[in-house]
Tab-separated table of C-alpha atoms in Angstrom:
chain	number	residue	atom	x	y	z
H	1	UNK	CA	49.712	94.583	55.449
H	2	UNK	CA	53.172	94.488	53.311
H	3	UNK	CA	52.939	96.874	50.459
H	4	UNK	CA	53.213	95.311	47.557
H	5	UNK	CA	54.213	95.553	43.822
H	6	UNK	CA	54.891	93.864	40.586
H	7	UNK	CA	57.990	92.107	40.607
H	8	UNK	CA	58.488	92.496	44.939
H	9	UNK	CA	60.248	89.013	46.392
H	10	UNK	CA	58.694	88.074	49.758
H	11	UNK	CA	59.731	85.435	52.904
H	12	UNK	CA	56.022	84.153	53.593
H	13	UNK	CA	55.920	81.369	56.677
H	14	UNK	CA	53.430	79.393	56.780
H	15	UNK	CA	51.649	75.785	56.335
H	16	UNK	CA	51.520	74.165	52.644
H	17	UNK	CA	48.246	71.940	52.768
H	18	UNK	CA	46.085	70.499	50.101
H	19	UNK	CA	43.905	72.976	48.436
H	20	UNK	CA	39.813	72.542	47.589
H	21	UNK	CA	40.431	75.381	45.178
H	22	UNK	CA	40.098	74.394	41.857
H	23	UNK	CA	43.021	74.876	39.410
H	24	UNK	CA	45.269	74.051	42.390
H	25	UNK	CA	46.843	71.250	44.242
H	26	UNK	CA	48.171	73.023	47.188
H	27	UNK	CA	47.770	76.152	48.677
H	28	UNK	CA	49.740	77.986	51.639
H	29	UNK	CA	48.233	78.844	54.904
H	30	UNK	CA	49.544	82.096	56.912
H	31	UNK	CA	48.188	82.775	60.132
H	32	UNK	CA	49.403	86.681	60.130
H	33	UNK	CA	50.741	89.263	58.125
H	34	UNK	CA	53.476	89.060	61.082
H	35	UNK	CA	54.322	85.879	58.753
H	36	UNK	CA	55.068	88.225	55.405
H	37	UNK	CA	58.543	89.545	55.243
H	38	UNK	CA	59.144	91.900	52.000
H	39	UNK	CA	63.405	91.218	51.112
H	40	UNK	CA	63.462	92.908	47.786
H	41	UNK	CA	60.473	95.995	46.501
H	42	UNK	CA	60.489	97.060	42.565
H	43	UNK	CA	59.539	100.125	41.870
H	44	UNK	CA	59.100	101.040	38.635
H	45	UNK	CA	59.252	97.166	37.269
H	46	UNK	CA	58.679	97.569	33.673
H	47	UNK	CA	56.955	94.408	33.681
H	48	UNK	CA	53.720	95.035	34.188
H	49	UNK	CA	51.011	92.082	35.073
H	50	UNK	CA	49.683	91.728	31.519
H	51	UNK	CA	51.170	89.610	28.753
H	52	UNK	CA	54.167	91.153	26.547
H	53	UNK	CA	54.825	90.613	23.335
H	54	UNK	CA	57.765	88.186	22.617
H	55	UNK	CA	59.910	91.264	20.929
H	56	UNK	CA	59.362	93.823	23.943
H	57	UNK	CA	60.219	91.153	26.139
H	58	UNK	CA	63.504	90.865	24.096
H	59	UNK	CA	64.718	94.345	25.029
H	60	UNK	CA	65.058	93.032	28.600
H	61	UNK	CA	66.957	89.971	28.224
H	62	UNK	CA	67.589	90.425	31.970
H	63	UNK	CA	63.991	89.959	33.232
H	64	UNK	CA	61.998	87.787	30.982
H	65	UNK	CA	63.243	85.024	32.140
H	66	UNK	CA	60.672	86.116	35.134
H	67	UNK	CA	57.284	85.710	32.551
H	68	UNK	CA	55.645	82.580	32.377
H	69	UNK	CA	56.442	81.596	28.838
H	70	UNK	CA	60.328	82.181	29.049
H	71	UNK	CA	60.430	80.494	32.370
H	72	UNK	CA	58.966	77.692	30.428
H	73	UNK	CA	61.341	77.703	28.024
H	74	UNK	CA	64.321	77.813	30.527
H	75	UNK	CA	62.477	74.607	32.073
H	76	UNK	CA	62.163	72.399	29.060
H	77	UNK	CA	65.790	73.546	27.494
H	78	UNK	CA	67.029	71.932	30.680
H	79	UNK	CA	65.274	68.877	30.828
H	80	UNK	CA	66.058	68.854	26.195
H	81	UNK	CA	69.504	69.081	26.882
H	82	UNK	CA	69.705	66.472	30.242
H	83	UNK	CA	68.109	64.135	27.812
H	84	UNK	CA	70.482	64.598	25.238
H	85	UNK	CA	73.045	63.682	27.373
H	86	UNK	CA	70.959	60.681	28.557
H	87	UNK	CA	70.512	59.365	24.855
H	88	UNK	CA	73.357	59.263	23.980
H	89	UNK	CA	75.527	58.224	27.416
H	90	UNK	CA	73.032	55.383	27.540
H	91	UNK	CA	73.930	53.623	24.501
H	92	UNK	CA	77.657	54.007	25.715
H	93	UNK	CA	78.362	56.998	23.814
H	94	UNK	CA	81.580	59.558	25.241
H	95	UNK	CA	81.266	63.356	25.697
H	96	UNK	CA	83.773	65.067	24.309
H	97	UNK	CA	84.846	68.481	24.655
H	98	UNK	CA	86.081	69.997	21.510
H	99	UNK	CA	87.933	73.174	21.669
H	100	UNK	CA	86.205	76.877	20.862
H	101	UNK	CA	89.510	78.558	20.044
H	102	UNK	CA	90.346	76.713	16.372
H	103	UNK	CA	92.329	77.495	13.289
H	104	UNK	CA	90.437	75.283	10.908
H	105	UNK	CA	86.723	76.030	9.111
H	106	UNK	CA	85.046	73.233	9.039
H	107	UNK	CA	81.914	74.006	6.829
H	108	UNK	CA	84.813	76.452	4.491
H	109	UNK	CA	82.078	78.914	4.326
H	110	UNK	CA	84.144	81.857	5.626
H	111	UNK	CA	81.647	82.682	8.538
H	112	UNK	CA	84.315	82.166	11.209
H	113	UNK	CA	84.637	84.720	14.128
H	114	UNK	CA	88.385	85.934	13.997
H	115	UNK	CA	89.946	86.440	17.483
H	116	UNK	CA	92.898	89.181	17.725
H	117	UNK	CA	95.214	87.552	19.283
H	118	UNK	CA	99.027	86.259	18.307
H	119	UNK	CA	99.225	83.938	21.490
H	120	UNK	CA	98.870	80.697	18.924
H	121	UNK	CA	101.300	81.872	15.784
H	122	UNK	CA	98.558	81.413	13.808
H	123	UNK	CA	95.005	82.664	12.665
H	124	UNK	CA	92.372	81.499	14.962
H	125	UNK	CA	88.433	81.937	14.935
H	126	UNK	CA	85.666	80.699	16.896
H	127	UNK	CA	84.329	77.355	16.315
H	128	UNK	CA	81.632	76.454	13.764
H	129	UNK	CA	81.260	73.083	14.542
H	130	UNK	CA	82.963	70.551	16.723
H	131	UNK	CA	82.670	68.062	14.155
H	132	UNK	CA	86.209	67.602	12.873
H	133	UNK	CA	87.838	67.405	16.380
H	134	UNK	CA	85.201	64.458	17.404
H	135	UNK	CA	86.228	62.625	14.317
H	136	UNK	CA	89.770	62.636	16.259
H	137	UNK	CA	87.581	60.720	19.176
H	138	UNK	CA	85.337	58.676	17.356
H	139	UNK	CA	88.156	57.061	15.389
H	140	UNK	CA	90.254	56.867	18.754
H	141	UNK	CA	88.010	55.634	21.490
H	142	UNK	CA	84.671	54.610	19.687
H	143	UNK	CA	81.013	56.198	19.313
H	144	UNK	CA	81.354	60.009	21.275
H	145	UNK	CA	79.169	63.320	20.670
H	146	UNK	CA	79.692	66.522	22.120
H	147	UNK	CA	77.649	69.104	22.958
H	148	UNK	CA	78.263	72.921	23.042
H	149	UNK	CA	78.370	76.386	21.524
H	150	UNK	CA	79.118	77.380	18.158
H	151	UNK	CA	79.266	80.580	16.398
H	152	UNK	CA	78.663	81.562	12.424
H	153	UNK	CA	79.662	85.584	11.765
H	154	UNK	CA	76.570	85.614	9.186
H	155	UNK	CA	74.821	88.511	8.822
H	156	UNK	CA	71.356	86.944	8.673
H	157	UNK	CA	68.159	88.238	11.054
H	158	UNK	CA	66.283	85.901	10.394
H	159	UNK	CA	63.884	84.329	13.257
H	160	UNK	CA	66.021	81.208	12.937
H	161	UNK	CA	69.583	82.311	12.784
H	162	UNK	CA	71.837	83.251	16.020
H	163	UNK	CA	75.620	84.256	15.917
H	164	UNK	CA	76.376	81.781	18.756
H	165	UNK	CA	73.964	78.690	19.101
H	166	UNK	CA	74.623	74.939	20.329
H	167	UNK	CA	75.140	72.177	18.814
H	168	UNK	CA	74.399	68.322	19.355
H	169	UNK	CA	77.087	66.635	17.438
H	170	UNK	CA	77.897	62.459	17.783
H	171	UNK	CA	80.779	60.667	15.370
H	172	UNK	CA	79.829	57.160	15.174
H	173	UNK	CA	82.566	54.773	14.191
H	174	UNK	CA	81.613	51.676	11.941
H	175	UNK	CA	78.573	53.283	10.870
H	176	UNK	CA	77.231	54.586	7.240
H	177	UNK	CA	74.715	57.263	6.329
H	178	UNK	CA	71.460	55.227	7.344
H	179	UNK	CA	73.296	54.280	10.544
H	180	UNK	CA	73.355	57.770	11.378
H	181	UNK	CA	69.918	59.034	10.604
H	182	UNK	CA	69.001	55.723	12.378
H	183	UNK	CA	70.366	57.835	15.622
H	184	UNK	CA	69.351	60.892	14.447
H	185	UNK	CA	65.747	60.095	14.599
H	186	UNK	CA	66.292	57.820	17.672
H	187	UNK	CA	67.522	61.470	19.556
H	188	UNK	CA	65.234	63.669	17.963
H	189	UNK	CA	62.345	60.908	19.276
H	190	UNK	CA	63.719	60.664	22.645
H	191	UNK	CA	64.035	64.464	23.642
H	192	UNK	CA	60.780	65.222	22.817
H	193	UNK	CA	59.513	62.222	25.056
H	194	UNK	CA	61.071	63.198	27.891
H	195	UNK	CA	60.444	66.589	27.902
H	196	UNK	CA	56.723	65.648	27.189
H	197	UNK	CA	57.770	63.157	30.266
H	198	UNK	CA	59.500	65.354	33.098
H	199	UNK	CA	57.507	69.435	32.034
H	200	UNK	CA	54.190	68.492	30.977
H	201	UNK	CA	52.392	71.555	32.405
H	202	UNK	CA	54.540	73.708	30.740
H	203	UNK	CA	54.078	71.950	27.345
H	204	UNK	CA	50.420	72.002	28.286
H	205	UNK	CA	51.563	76.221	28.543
H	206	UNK	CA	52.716	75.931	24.867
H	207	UNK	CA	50.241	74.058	23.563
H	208	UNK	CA	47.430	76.786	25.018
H	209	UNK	CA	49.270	79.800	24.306
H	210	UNK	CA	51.717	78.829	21.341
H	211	UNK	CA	50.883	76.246	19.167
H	212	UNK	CA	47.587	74.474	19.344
H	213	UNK	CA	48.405	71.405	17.724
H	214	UNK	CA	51.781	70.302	20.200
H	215	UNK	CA	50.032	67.265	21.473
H	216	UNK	CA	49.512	66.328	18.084
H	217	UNK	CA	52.990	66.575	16.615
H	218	UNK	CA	54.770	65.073	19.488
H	219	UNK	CA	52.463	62.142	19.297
H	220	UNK	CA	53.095	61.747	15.286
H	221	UNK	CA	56.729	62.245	16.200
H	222	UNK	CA	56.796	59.308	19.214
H	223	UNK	CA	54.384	56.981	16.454
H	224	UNK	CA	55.427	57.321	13.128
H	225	UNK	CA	58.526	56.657	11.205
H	226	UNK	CA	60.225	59.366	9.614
H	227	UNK	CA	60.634	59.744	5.767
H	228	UNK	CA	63.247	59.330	3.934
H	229	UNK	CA	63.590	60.929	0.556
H	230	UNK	CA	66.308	61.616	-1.850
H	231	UNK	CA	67.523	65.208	-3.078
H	232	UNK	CA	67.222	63.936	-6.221
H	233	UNK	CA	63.402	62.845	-5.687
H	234	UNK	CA	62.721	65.941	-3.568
H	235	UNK	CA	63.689	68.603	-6.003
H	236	UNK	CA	61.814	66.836	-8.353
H	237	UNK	CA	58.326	67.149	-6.310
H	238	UNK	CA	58.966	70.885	-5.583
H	239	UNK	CA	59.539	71.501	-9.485
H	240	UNK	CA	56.273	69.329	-10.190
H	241	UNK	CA	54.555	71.796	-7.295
H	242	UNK	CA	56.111	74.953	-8.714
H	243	UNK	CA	54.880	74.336	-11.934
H	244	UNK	CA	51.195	74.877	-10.548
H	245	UNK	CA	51.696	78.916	-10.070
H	246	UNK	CA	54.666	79.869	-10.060
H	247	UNK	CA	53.753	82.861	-8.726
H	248	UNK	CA	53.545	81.384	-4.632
H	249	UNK	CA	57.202	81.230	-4.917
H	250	UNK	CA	60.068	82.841	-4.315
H	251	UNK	CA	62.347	80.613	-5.803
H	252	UNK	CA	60.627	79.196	-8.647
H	253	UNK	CA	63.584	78.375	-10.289
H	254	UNK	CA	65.125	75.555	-8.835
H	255	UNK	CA	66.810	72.850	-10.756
H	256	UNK	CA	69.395	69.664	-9.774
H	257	UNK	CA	72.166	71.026	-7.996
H	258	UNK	CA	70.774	73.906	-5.941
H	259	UNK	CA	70.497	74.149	-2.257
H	260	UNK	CA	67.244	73.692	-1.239
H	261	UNK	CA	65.703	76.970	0.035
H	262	UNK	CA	63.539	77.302	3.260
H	263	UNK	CA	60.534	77.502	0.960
H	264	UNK	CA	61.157	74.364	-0.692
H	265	UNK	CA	62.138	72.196	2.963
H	266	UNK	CA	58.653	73.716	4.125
H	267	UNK	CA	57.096	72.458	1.678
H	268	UNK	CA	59.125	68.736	1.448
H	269	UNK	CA	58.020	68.465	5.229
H	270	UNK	CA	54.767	70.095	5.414
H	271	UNK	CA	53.180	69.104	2.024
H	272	UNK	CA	54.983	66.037	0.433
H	273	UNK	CA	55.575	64.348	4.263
H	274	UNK	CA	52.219	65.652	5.828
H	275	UNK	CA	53.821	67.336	8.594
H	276	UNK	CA	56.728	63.787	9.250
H	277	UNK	CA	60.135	65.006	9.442
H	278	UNK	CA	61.839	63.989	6.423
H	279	UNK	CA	65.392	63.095	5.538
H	280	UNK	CA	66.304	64.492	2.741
H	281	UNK	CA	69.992	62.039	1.477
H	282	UNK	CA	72.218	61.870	-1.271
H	283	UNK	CA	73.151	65.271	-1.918
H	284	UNK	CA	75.015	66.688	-5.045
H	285	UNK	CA	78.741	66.720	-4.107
H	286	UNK	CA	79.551	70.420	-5.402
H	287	UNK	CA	76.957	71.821	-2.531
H	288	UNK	CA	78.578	69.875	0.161
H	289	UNK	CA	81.746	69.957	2.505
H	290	UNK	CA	84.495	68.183	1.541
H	291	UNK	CA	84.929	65.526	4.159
H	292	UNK	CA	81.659	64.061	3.351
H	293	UNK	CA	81.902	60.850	1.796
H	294	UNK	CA	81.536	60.141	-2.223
H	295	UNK	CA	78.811	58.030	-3.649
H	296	UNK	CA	79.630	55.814	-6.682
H	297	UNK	CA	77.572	58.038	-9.271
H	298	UNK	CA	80.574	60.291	-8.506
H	299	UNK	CA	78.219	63.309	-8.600
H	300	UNK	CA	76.649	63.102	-4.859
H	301	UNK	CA	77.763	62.452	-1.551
H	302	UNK	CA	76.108	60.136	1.479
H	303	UNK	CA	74.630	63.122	3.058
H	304	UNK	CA	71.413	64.154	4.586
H	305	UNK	CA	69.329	67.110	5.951
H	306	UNK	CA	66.143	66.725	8.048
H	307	UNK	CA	63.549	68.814	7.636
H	308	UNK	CA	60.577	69.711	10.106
H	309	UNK	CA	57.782	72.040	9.598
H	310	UNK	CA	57.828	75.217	10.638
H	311	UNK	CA	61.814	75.013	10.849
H	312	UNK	CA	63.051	73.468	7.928
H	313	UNK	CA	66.289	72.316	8.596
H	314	UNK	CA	67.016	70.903	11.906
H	315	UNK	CA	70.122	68.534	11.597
H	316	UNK	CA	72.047	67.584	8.962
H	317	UNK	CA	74.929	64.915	8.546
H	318	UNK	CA	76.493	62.532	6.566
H	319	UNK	CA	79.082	59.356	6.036
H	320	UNK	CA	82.178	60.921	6.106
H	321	UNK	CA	85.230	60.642	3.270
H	322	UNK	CA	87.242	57.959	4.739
H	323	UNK	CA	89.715	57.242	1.617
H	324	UNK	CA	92.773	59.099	1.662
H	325	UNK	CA	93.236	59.625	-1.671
H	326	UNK	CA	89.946	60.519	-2.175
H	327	UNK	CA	90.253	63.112	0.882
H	328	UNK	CA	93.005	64.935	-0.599
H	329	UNK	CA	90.990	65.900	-4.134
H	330	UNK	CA	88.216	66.650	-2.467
H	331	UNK	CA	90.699	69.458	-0.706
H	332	UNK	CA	91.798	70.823	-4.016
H	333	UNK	CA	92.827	74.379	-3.283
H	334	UNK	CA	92.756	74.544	0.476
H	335	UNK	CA	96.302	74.819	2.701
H	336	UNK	CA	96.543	70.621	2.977
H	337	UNK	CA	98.959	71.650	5.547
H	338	UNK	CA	96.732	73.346	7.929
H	339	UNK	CA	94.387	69.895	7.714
H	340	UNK	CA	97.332	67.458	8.104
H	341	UNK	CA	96.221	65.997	11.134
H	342	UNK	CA	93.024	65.535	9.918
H	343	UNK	CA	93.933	63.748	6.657
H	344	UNK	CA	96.360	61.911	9.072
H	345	UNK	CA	92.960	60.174	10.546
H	346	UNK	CA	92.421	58.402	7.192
H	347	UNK	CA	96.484	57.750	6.267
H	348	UNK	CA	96.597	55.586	9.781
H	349	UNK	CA	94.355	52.740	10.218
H	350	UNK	CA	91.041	54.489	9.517
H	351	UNK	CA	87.288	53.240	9.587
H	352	UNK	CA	84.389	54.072	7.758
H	353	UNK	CA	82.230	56.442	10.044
H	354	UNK	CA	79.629	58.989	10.168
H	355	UNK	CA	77.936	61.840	12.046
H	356	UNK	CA	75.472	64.565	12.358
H	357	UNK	CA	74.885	68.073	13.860
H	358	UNK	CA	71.303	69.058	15.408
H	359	UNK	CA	70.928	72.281	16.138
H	360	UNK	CA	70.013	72.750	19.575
H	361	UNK	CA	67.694	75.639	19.646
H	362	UNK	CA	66.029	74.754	16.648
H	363	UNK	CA	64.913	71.531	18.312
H	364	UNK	CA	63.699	72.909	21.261
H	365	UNK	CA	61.717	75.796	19.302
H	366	UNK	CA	60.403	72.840	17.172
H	367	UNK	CA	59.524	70.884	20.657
H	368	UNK	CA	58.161	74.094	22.225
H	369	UNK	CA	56.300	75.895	19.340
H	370	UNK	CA	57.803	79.231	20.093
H	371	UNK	CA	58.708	80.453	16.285
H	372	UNK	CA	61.882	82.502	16.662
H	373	UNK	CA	65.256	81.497	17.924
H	374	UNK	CA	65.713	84.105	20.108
H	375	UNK	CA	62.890	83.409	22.436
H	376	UNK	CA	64.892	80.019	23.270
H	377	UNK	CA	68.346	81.366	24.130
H	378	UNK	CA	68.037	83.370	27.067
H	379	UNK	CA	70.888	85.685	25.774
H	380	UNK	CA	70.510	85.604	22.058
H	381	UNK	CA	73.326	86.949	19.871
H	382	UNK	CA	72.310	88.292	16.607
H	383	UNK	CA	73.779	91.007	14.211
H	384	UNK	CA	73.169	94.330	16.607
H	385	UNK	CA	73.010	93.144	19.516
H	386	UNK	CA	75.155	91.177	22.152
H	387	UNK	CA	73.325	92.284	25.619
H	388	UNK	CA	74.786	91.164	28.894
């Protein structure tokens, strides 16, 4: 006999037949041990044949991938993102590839990654969103998305925060806020089906190990419409909840104008929705980017989050500003130099046209029930740690 041991790769020859074992389909017949080749022993594998916990497992971001449930993972992030790109290249959508290497912030939060460099003449960071650059496309060569990494230098360790993470992000010309959570929903809804559709066993996996009631919430996501809800409407059910015991919170204190807190989106999508993602629109303006188009109240913009339990936010999007004029005040005290070519977009022959920005790990932890980010990245970067 081959000595064997955790972890050991093997050449076995043999028949594959149909099995009367139960639990199996198939089974593989050797006629010898002559037929068992050992190519690669492991002594010492410091995985042992039991089930890990999710953080040990983290400390060898070179091997998990090996365990059941991160092999799952691996499987149904593939088949998420093949039918992202299915989704949207079937309804004649482009992929675009929008550069990593940028000078301009798009969210203006100040979270960009600086790279040392003076190749460019110019400061340059790390992308935050592709979002600005598609506009360039969408308002060019019609309805495009595109679909890669994106980085945020924020400090947070939270179990839903990476320093680099992808993003899903379409511009859709000819198109206004509804339009877009119209497509929003339409993605969100087709992912999950087809990765219901092409890795059932290993959602049947999750479902045993991770989250009990999977079958459940993919079905109320595939039946059932989602909600739509406005800030305005939403803050005023949390305050009405708040006012109950203050006490369960830990922002009790919110009032017209404030971003919405996890705590609050929990409860908008857990509580007020019954567990339906929810799209929460018409946010106040002074919260919000500046390309994102002006309502008529002239105090909130055509925007939207949706929320999800468990998550809270998993996309968020909006009509963008397509006025010129408009554009400009909305810039007050940023270098209107710097964003000439993008105010150039709305000076020459612009449309009205909006987008939104999933975030791509967040939907598959959502679709997977596995409750922290960095069990579905296979190399997660987070404040502390950048391994391999």
């Amino acid at each position: 006999p081959v000595p064997l041991e955790t972890g050991s790769s093997l050449v076995v020859l043999g028949t594959l037949q149909e099995s009367s074992a139960p639990g199996q389909d198939y089974e593989l017949s050797v006629p010898s041990w002559s037929s068992v080749s050992l190519v690669g022993a492991a002594p010492g594998y410091p995985l042992a044949k039991k089930r890990h916990t999710l953080e040990y497992l983290r400390s060898l971001p070179h091997l998990r991938m090996r365990t059941n449930t991160l092999a799952s993972v691996a499987r149904a992030r593939s088949s998420a993102s093949l039918a992202v790109h299915g989704y949207f290249g079937g309804r004649g959508f482009l992929s675009v590839h929008t550069p990593l290497l940028t000078s301009s912030d798009c969210e203006g939060a100040g979270e960009v990654f600086g790279v040392d460099t003076d190749l460019f003449g110019t400061d340059v960071g790390l992308t935050v969103s592709g979002q600005l650059a598609a506009e360039v496309a969408a308002t060019s060569v019609g309805a495009c998305y595109t679909f890669g990494p994106t980085f945020r230098a924020e400090n947070s360790n939270t179990r839903k925060h990476l320093c680099e993470f992808w993003m899903v992000e379409p511009e859709i010309p000819f198109c206004d806020a509804a339009g877009a959570m119209d497509s929003c929903e339409g993605m969100v809804k087709h992912v999950v089906g087809k990765v219901w559709e092409e890795r059932g066993d290993d959602m049947r996996f999750f479902t045993k190990f991770y989250d009990k009631g999977l079958e459940e919430k993919k079905d109320m996501i595939l039946e059932k419409e989602f909600r739509r809800v406005s800030y305005t409407e939403a803050v005023e059910a949390v305050q009405e909840e708040v006012k109950k015991d203050p006490s369960k919170w830990q922002y009790p204190d919110l009032k017209w104008g404030d971003d919405l807190q996890t705590e609050h989106e929990r409860f908008i999508a857990e509580v007020l929705s019954s567990g339906v993602p929810t799209f929460v629109y018409d946010w106040p303006m002074s919260i919000k980017p500046f390309y994102m188009k002006c309502n008529p109240d002239g105090r909130t913009v055509a925007a939207f989050d949706l929320l999800v339990p468990e998550i809270g936010e998993l996309a968020g999007g909006s009509q963008r500003e397509d006025d010129y004029d408009t554009l400009i005040s909305r810039m007050e005290g940023m270098d209107l130099k710097e964003y000439e070519w993008y105010t150039d977009l709305r000076k020459y022959g612009t449309v009205p046209h909006s987008g939104y920005g999933v975030g791509f790990e967040r939907l598959v932890g959502y679709l997977t029930g596995m409750e922290n980010i960095r069990d579905v990245n296979a190399f997660p970067r987070v404040p502390g740690s950048a391994d391999l």
